[in-house]
Coordinates of C-alpha atoms and ligand atoms in Angstrom, one line a residue:
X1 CA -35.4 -22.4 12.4
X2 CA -31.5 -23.2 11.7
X3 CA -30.0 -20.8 8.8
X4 CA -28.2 -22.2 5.7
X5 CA -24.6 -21.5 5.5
X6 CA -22.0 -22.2 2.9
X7 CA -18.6 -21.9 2.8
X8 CA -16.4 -22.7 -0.5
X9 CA -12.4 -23.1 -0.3
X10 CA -10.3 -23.9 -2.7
X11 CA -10.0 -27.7 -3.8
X12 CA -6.8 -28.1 -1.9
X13 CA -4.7 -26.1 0.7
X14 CA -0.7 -26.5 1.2
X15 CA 0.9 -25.1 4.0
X16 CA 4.1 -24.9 6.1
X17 CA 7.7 -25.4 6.0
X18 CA 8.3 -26.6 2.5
X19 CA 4.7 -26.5 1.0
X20 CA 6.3 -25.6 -2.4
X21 CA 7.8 -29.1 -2.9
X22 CA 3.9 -30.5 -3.1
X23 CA 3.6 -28.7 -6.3
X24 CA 4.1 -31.9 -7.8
X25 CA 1.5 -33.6 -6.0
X26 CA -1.2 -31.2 -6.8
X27 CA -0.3 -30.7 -10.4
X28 CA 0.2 -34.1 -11.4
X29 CA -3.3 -34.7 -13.3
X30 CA -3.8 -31.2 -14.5
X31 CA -2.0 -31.8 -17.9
X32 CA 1.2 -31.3 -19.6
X33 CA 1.8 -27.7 -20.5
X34 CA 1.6 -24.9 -17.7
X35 CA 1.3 -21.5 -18.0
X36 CA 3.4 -19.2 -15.3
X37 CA 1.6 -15.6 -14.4
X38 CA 3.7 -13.8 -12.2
X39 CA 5.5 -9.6 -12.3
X40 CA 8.8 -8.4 -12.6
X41 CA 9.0 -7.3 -9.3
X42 CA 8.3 -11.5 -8.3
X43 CA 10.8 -12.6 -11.4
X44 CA 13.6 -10.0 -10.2
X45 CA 13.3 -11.5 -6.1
X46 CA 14.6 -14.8 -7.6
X47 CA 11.3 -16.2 -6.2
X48 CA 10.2 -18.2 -9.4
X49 CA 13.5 -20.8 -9.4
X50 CA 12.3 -23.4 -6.8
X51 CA 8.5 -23.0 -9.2
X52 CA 10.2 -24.0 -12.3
X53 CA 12.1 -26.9 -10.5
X54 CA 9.5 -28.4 -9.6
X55 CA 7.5 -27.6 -12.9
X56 CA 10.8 -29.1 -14.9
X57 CA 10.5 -32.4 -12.4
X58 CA 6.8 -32.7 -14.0
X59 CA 6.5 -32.2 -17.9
X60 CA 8.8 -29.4 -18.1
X61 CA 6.8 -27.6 -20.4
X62 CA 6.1 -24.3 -19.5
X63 CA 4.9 -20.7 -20.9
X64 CA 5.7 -17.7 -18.5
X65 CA 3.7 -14.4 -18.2
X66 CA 6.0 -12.0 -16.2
X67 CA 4.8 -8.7 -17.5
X68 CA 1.5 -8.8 -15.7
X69 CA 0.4 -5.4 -14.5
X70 CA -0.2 -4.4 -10.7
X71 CA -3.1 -3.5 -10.0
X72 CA -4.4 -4.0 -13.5
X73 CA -7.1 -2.7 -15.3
X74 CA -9.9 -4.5 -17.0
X75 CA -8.0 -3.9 -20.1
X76 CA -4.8 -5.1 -19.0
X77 CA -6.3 -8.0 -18.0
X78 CA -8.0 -8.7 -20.6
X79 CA -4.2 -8.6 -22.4
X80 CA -3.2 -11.4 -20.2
X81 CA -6.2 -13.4 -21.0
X82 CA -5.5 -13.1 -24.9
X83 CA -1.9 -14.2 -24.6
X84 CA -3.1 -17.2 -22.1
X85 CA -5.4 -17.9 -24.7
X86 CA -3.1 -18.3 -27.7
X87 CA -0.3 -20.0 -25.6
X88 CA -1.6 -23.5 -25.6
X89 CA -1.4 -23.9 -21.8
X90 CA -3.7 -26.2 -20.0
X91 CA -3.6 -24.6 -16.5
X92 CA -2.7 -21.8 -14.6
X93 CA 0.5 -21.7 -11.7
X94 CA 0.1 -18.0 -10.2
X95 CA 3.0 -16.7 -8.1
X96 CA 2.5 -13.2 -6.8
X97 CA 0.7 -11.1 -5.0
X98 CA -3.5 -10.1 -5.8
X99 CA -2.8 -8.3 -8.9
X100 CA -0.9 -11.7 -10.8
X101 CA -3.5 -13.9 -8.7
X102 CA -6.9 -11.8 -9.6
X103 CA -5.2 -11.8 -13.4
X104 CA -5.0 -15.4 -13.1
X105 CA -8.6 -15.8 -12.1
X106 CA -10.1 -13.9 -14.8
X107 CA -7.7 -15.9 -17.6
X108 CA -8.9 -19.5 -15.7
X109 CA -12.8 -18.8 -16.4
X110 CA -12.2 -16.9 -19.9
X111 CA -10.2 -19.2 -21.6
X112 CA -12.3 -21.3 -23.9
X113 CA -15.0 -18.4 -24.0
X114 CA -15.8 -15.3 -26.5
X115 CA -16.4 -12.9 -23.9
X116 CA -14.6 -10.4 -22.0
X117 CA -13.2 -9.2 -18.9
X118 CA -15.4 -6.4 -19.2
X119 CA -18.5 -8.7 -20.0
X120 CA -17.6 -10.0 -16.6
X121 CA -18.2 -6.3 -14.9
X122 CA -21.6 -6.4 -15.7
X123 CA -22.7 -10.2 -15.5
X124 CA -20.0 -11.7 -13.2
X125 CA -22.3 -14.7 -13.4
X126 CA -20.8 -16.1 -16.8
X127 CA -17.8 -16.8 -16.0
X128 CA -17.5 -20.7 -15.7
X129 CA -14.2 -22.6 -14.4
X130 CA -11.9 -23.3 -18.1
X131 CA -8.5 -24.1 -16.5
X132 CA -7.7 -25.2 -13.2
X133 CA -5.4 -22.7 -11.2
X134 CA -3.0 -23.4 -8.0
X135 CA -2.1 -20.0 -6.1
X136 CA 1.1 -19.4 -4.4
X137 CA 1.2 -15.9 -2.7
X138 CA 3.9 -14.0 -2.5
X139 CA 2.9 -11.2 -0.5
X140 CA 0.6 -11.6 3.1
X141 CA -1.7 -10.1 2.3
X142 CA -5.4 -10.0 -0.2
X143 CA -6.0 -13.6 0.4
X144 CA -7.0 -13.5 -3.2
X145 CA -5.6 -17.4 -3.0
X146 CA -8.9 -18.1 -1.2
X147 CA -11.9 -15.6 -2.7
X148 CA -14.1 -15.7 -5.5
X149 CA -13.0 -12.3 -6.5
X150 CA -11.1 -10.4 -9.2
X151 CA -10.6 -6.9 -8.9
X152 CA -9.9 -4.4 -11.3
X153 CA -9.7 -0.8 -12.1
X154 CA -12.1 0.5 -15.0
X155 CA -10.4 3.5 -16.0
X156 CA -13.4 5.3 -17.6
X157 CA -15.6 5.0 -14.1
X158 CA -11.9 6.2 -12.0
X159 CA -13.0 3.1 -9.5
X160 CA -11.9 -0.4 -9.1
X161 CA -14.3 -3.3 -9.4
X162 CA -14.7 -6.9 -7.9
X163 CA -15.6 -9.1 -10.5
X164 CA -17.3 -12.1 -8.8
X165 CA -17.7 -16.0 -9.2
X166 CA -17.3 -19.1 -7.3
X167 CA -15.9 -20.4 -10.5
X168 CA -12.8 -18.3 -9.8
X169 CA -12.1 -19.9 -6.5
X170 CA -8.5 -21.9 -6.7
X171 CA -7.8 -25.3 -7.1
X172 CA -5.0 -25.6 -5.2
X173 CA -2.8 -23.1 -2.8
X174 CA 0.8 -23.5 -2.1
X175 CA 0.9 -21.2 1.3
X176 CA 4.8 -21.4 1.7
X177 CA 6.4 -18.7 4.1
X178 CA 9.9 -18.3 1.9
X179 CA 7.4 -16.8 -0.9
X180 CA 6.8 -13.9 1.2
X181 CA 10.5 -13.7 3.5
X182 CA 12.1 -11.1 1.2
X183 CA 9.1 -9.1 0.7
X184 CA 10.2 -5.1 1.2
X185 CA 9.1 -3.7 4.1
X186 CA 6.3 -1.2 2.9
X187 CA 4.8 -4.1 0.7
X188 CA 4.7 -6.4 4.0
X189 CA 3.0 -3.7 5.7
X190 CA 0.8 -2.3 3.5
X191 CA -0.3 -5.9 2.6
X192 CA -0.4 -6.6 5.7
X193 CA -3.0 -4.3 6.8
X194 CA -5.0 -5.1 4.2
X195 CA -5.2 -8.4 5.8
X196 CA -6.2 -7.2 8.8
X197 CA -9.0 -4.9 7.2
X198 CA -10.1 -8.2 6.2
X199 CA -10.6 -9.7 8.8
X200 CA -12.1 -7.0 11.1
X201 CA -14.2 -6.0 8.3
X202 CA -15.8 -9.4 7.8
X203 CA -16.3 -9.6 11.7
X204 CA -18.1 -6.5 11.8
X205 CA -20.3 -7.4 8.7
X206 CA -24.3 -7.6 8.2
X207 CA -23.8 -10.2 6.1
X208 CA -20.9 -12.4 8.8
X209 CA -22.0 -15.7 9.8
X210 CA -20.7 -18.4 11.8
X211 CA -17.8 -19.8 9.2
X212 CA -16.9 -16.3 8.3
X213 CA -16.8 -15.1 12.3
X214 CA -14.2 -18.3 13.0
X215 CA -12.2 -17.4 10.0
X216 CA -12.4 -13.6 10.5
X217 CA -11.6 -13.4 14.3
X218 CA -8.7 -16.3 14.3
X219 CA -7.0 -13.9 11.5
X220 CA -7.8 -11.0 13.5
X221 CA -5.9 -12.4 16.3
X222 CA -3.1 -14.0 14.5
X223 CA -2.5 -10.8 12.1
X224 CA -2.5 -8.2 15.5
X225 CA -0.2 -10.7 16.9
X226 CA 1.8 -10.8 14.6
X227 CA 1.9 -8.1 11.9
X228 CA 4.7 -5.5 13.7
X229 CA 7.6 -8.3 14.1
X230 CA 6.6 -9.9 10.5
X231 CA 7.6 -6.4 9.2
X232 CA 10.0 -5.3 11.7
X233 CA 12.4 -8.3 11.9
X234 CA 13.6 -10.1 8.5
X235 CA 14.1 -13.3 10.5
X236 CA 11.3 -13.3 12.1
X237 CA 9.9 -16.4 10.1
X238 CA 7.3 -17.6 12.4
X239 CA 5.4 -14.6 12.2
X240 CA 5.6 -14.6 8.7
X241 CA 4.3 -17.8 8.2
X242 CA 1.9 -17.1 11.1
X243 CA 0.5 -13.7 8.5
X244 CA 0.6 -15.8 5.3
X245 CA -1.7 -18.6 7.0
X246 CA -4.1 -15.8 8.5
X247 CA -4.1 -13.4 5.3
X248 CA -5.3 -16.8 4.1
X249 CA -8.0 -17.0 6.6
X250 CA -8.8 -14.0 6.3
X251 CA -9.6 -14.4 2.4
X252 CA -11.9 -17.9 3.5
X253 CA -13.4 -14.6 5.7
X254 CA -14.4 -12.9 2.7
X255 CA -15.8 -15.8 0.8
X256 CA -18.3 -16.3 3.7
X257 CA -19.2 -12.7 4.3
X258 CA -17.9 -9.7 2.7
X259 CA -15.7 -6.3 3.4
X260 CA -17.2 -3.1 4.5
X261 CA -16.9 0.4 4.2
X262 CA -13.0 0.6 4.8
X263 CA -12.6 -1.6 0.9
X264 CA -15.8 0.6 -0.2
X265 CA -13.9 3.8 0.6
X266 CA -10.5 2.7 -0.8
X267 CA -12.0 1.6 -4.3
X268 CA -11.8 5.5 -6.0
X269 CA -8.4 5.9 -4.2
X270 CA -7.0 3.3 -6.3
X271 CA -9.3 3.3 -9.2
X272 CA -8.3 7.3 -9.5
X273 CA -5.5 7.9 -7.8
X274 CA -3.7 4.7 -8.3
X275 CA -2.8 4.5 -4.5
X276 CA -1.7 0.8 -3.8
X277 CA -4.9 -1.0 -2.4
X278 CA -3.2 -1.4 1.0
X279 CA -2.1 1.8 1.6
X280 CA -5.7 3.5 0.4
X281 CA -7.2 0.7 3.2
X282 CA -4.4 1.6 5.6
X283 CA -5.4 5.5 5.5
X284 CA -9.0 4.5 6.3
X285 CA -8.9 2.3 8.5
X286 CA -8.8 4.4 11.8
X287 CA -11.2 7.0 10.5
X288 CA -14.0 4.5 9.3
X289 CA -13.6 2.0 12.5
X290 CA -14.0 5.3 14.8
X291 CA -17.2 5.9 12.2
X292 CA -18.1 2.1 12.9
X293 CA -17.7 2.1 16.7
X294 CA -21.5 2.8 18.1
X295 CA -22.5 0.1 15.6
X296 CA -19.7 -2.3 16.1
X297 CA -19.1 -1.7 19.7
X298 CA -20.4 -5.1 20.4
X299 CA -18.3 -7.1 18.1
X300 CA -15.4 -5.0 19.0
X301 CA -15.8 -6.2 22.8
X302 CA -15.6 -9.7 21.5
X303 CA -12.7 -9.5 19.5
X304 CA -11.0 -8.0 22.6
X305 CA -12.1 -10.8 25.2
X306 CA -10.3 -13.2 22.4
X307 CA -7.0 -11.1 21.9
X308 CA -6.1 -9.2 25.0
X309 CA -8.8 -10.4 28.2
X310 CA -6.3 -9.1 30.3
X311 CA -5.5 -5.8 29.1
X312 CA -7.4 -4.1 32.1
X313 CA -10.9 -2.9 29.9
X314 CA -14.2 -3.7 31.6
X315 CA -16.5 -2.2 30.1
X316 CA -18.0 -2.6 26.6
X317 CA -16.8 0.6 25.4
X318 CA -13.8 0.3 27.1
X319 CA -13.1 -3.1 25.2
X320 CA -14.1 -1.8 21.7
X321 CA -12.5 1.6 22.2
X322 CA -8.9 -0.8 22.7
X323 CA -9.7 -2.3 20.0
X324 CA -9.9 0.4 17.5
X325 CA -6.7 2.2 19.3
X326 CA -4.6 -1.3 18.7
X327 CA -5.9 -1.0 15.0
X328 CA -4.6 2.9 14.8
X329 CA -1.4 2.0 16.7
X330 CA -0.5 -1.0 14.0
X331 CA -0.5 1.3 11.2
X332 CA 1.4 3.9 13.4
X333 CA 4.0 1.7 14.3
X334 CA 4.3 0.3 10.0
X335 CA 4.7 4.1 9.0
X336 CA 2.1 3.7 6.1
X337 CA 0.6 6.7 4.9
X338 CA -1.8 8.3 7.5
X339 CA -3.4 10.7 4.8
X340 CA -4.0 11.5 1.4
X341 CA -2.0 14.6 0.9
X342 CA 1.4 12.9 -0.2
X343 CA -1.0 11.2 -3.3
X344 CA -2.2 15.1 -4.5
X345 CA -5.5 14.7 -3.5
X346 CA -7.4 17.6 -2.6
X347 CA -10.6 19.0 -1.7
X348 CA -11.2 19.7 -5.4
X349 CA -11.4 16.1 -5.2
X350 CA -14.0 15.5 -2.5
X351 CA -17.7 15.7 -4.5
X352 CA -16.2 13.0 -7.5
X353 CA -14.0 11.0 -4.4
X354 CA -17.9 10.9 -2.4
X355 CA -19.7 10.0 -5.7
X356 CA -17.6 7.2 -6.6
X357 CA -17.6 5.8 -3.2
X358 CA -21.2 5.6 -2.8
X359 CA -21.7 3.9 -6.4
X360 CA -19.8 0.9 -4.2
X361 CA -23.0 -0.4 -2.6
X362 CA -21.9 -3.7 -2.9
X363 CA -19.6 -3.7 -0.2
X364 CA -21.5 -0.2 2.0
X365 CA -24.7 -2.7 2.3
X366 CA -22.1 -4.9 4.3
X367 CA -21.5 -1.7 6.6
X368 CA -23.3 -1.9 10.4
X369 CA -23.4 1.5 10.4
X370 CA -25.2 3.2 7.0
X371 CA -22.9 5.6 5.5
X372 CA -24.6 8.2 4.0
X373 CA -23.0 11.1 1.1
X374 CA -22.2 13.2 4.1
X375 CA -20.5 10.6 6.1
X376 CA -18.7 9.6 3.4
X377 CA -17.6 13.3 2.9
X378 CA -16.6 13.6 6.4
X379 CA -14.3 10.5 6.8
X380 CA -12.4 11.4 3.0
X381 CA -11.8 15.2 4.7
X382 CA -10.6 13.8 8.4
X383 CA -7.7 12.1 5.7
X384 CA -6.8 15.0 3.7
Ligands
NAD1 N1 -9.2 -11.0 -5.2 C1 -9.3 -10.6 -3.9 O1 -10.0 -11.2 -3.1 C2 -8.5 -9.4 -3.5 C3 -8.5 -9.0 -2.2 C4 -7.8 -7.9 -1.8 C5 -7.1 -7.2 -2.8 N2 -7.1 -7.6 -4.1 C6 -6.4 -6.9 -5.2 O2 -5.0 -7.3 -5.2 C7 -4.2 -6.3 -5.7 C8 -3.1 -6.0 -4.7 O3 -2.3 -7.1 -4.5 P1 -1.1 -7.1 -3.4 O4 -1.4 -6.1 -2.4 O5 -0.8 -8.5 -3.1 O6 0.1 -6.4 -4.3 P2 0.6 -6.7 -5.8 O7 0.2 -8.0 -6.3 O8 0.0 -5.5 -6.6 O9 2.1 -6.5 -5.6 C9 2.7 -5.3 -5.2 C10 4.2 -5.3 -5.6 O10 4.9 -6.1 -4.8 C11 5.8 -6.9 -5.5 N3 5.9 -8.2 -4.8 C12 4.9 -9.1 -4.5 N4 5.4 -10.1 -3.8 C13 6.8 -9.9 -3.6 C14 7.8 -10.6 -3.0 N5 7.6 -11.7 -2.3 N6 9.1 -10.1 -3.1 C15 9.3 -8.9 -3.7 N7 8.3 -8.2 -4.4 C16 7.1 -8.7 -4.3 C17 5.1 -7.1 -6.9 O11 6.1 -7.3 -7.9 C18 4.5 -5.7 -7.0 O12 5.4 -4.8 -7.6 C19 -5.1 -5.1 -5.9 O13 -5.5 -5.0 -7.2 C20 -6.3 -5.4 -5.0 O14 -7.5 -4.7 -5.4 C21 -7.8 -8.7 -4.5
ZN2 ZN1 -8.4 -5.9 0.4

């Protein structure tokens, strides 16, 4: 008997050169007073001029939110959600990276509603669409434009959660490759990996099916082609665009399956140790691929036979061991962090770091290979 699969995307997708002059097109039914969430660090690249242009050609009414937190905690959002609430807006233009997006989603389905963010830990399911939202990234990256997900750090538990709920998928998605041109280099290649842990995470999931395998291993491909000259070469604008569109992809990834235990790992790092999200998944990713290998060794042969048939493997293991090496050697070659020792984090650390990360079942039922508390253990000392 045939399966059932769904896959949800947002209601419209922009891409290109120039995608940002659609904004009028998409917005142009949504009502008359926007509300702008974005960060300083956005405001201060001089990325938001060409969004209120085009928001001034339409009603030119317009509230902005440029103090949103990154990486935020429930409570922060929550912040953002009560100033959305009393500003009168009637839908959401999010320019940023996760953080302003994932803020955005949680404002969009709490607007007209009496509960919380942190209502929303515990019974994701009540969060119904209030305001429409349109996503433009700025950094390549979460693919938060495309998932159902919000995630945020609850300070008390020293681990970030994904708040979940189809109602948070966008409305519309500006993918526009200037957004992301300026981006500093250890941004673009910490966000970049996390696109790629994306992507090879949702290939090598239990819960992958064919939509998320044709999102998941086009990304893959596009983001190993791609992710050393996108962060190498300020010019390089093909590439970029080519890692904005796939970071993309690899969100639509997520939405169909779901991350493993690379995400599961990294949720204490940040929820404790407030290590940017992907830089924690950049210090895992070789250990908990080398972890996944026997498991995975399959999938990892297919991903090679797409990306590099000619790269002289033959074997199964050959293929999959490539595979994990070209993984190691990208975050080599973008100089992220390779361990956890510049963040202060010990062994002291290890029994709360191995507890926290097992309380992430969510994502570790996604994992081929079970982690247990001692495998856990193992892969947080190979990075300390
Ligand atoms: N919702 C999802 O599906 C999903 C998926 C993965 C990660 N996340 C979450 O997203 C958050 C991380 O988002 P992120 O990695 O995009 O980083 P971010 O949004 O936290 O931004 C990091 C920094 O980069 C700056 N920045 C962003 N774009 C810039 C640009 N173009 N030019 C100059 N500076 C720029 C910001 O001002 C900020 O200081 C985490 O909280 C993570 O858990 C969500
Ligand atoms: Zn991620």
């Amino acid at each position: 008997m045939q399966k059932k699969y769904v896959l949800k995307m947002p209601g419209a997708v922009y891409s290109g050169e120039n995608a940002l002059d659609s904004m009028g097109e998409i917005l142009k039914d949504w009502g008359t007073k926007a509300a702008v969430f974005t960060d300083r660090g956005i405001r201060e690249s001089g990325l938001l001029s060409p969004v209120f242009a085009q928001l001034e050609k339409l009603s030119g009414e317009y509230v902005i939110f440029d103090e949103l937190a990154a990486e935020p905690t429930c409570d922060q959002a929550q912040d953002a959600v009560d100033a959305f609430k009393k500003s009168g807006a009637e839908f959401i233009v999010a320019v940023g990276g996760g953080s302003v997006m994932d803020t955005a989603k949680l404002a969009s389905v709490l607007a007209t509603d009496d509960y919380s963010v942190r209502d929303l830990l515990d019974h994701p399911y009540m969060a119904k669409k209030c305001v429409k939202t349109l996503m433009i990234p700025t950094t390549a990256g979460t693919g938060a434009e495309a998932t159902p997900n919000a995630i945020v750090a609850v300070p008390e538990k020293e681990l970030k959660v994904g708040i979940v709920n189809d109602a948070m998928i966008a409305d519309g998605v500006i993918l526009d490759a200037r957004m992301i041109k300026s981006l500093p280099g250890s941004i673009a290649a910490a966000t970049g990996v996390d696109a790629l842990c994306h992507a090879i995470e949702c290939f090598t999931s239990k819960k992958r099916n064919p939509f998320s395998d044709t999102f998941a291993l086009q990304a893959f491909e596009m983001i190993v082609k791609n992710i050393e000259k996108a962060c190498d070469d300020p010019g390089a604008m093909e590439e970029k665009s080519n890692m904005l569109l796939a970071s993309f992809y690899a969100g639509v990834a997520i939405t169909a399956s779901g991350t493993t235990a690379v995400h599961a790992l990294s949720y204490p790092l940040g929820g404790k140790y407030h290590i940017a999200h992907g830089v924690s998944n950049a210090i895992l990713l070789a250990p908990v691929m080398k972890f996944n290998e026997p498991a995975c060794r399959a999938r990892f042969a297919l991903a090679y036979d797409r990306l590099a048939p000619d790269a002289g493997a033959v074997t199964e293991a050959e293929k999959s061991a490539w595979i994990v090496r070209r993984m190691e050697e990208i975050v080599e070659h973008l100089n992220i962090p390779r361990s956890l020792k510049e963040f202060g984090v010990g062994r002291e650390d290890l029994d709360a770091l191995v507890a926290a990360g097992m309380e992430v079942t969510r994502l570790l039922v996604n994992n081929m290979r079970e982690v247990t508390p001692e495998d856990a253990r193992t892969i947080y000392l190979e990075i300390m």
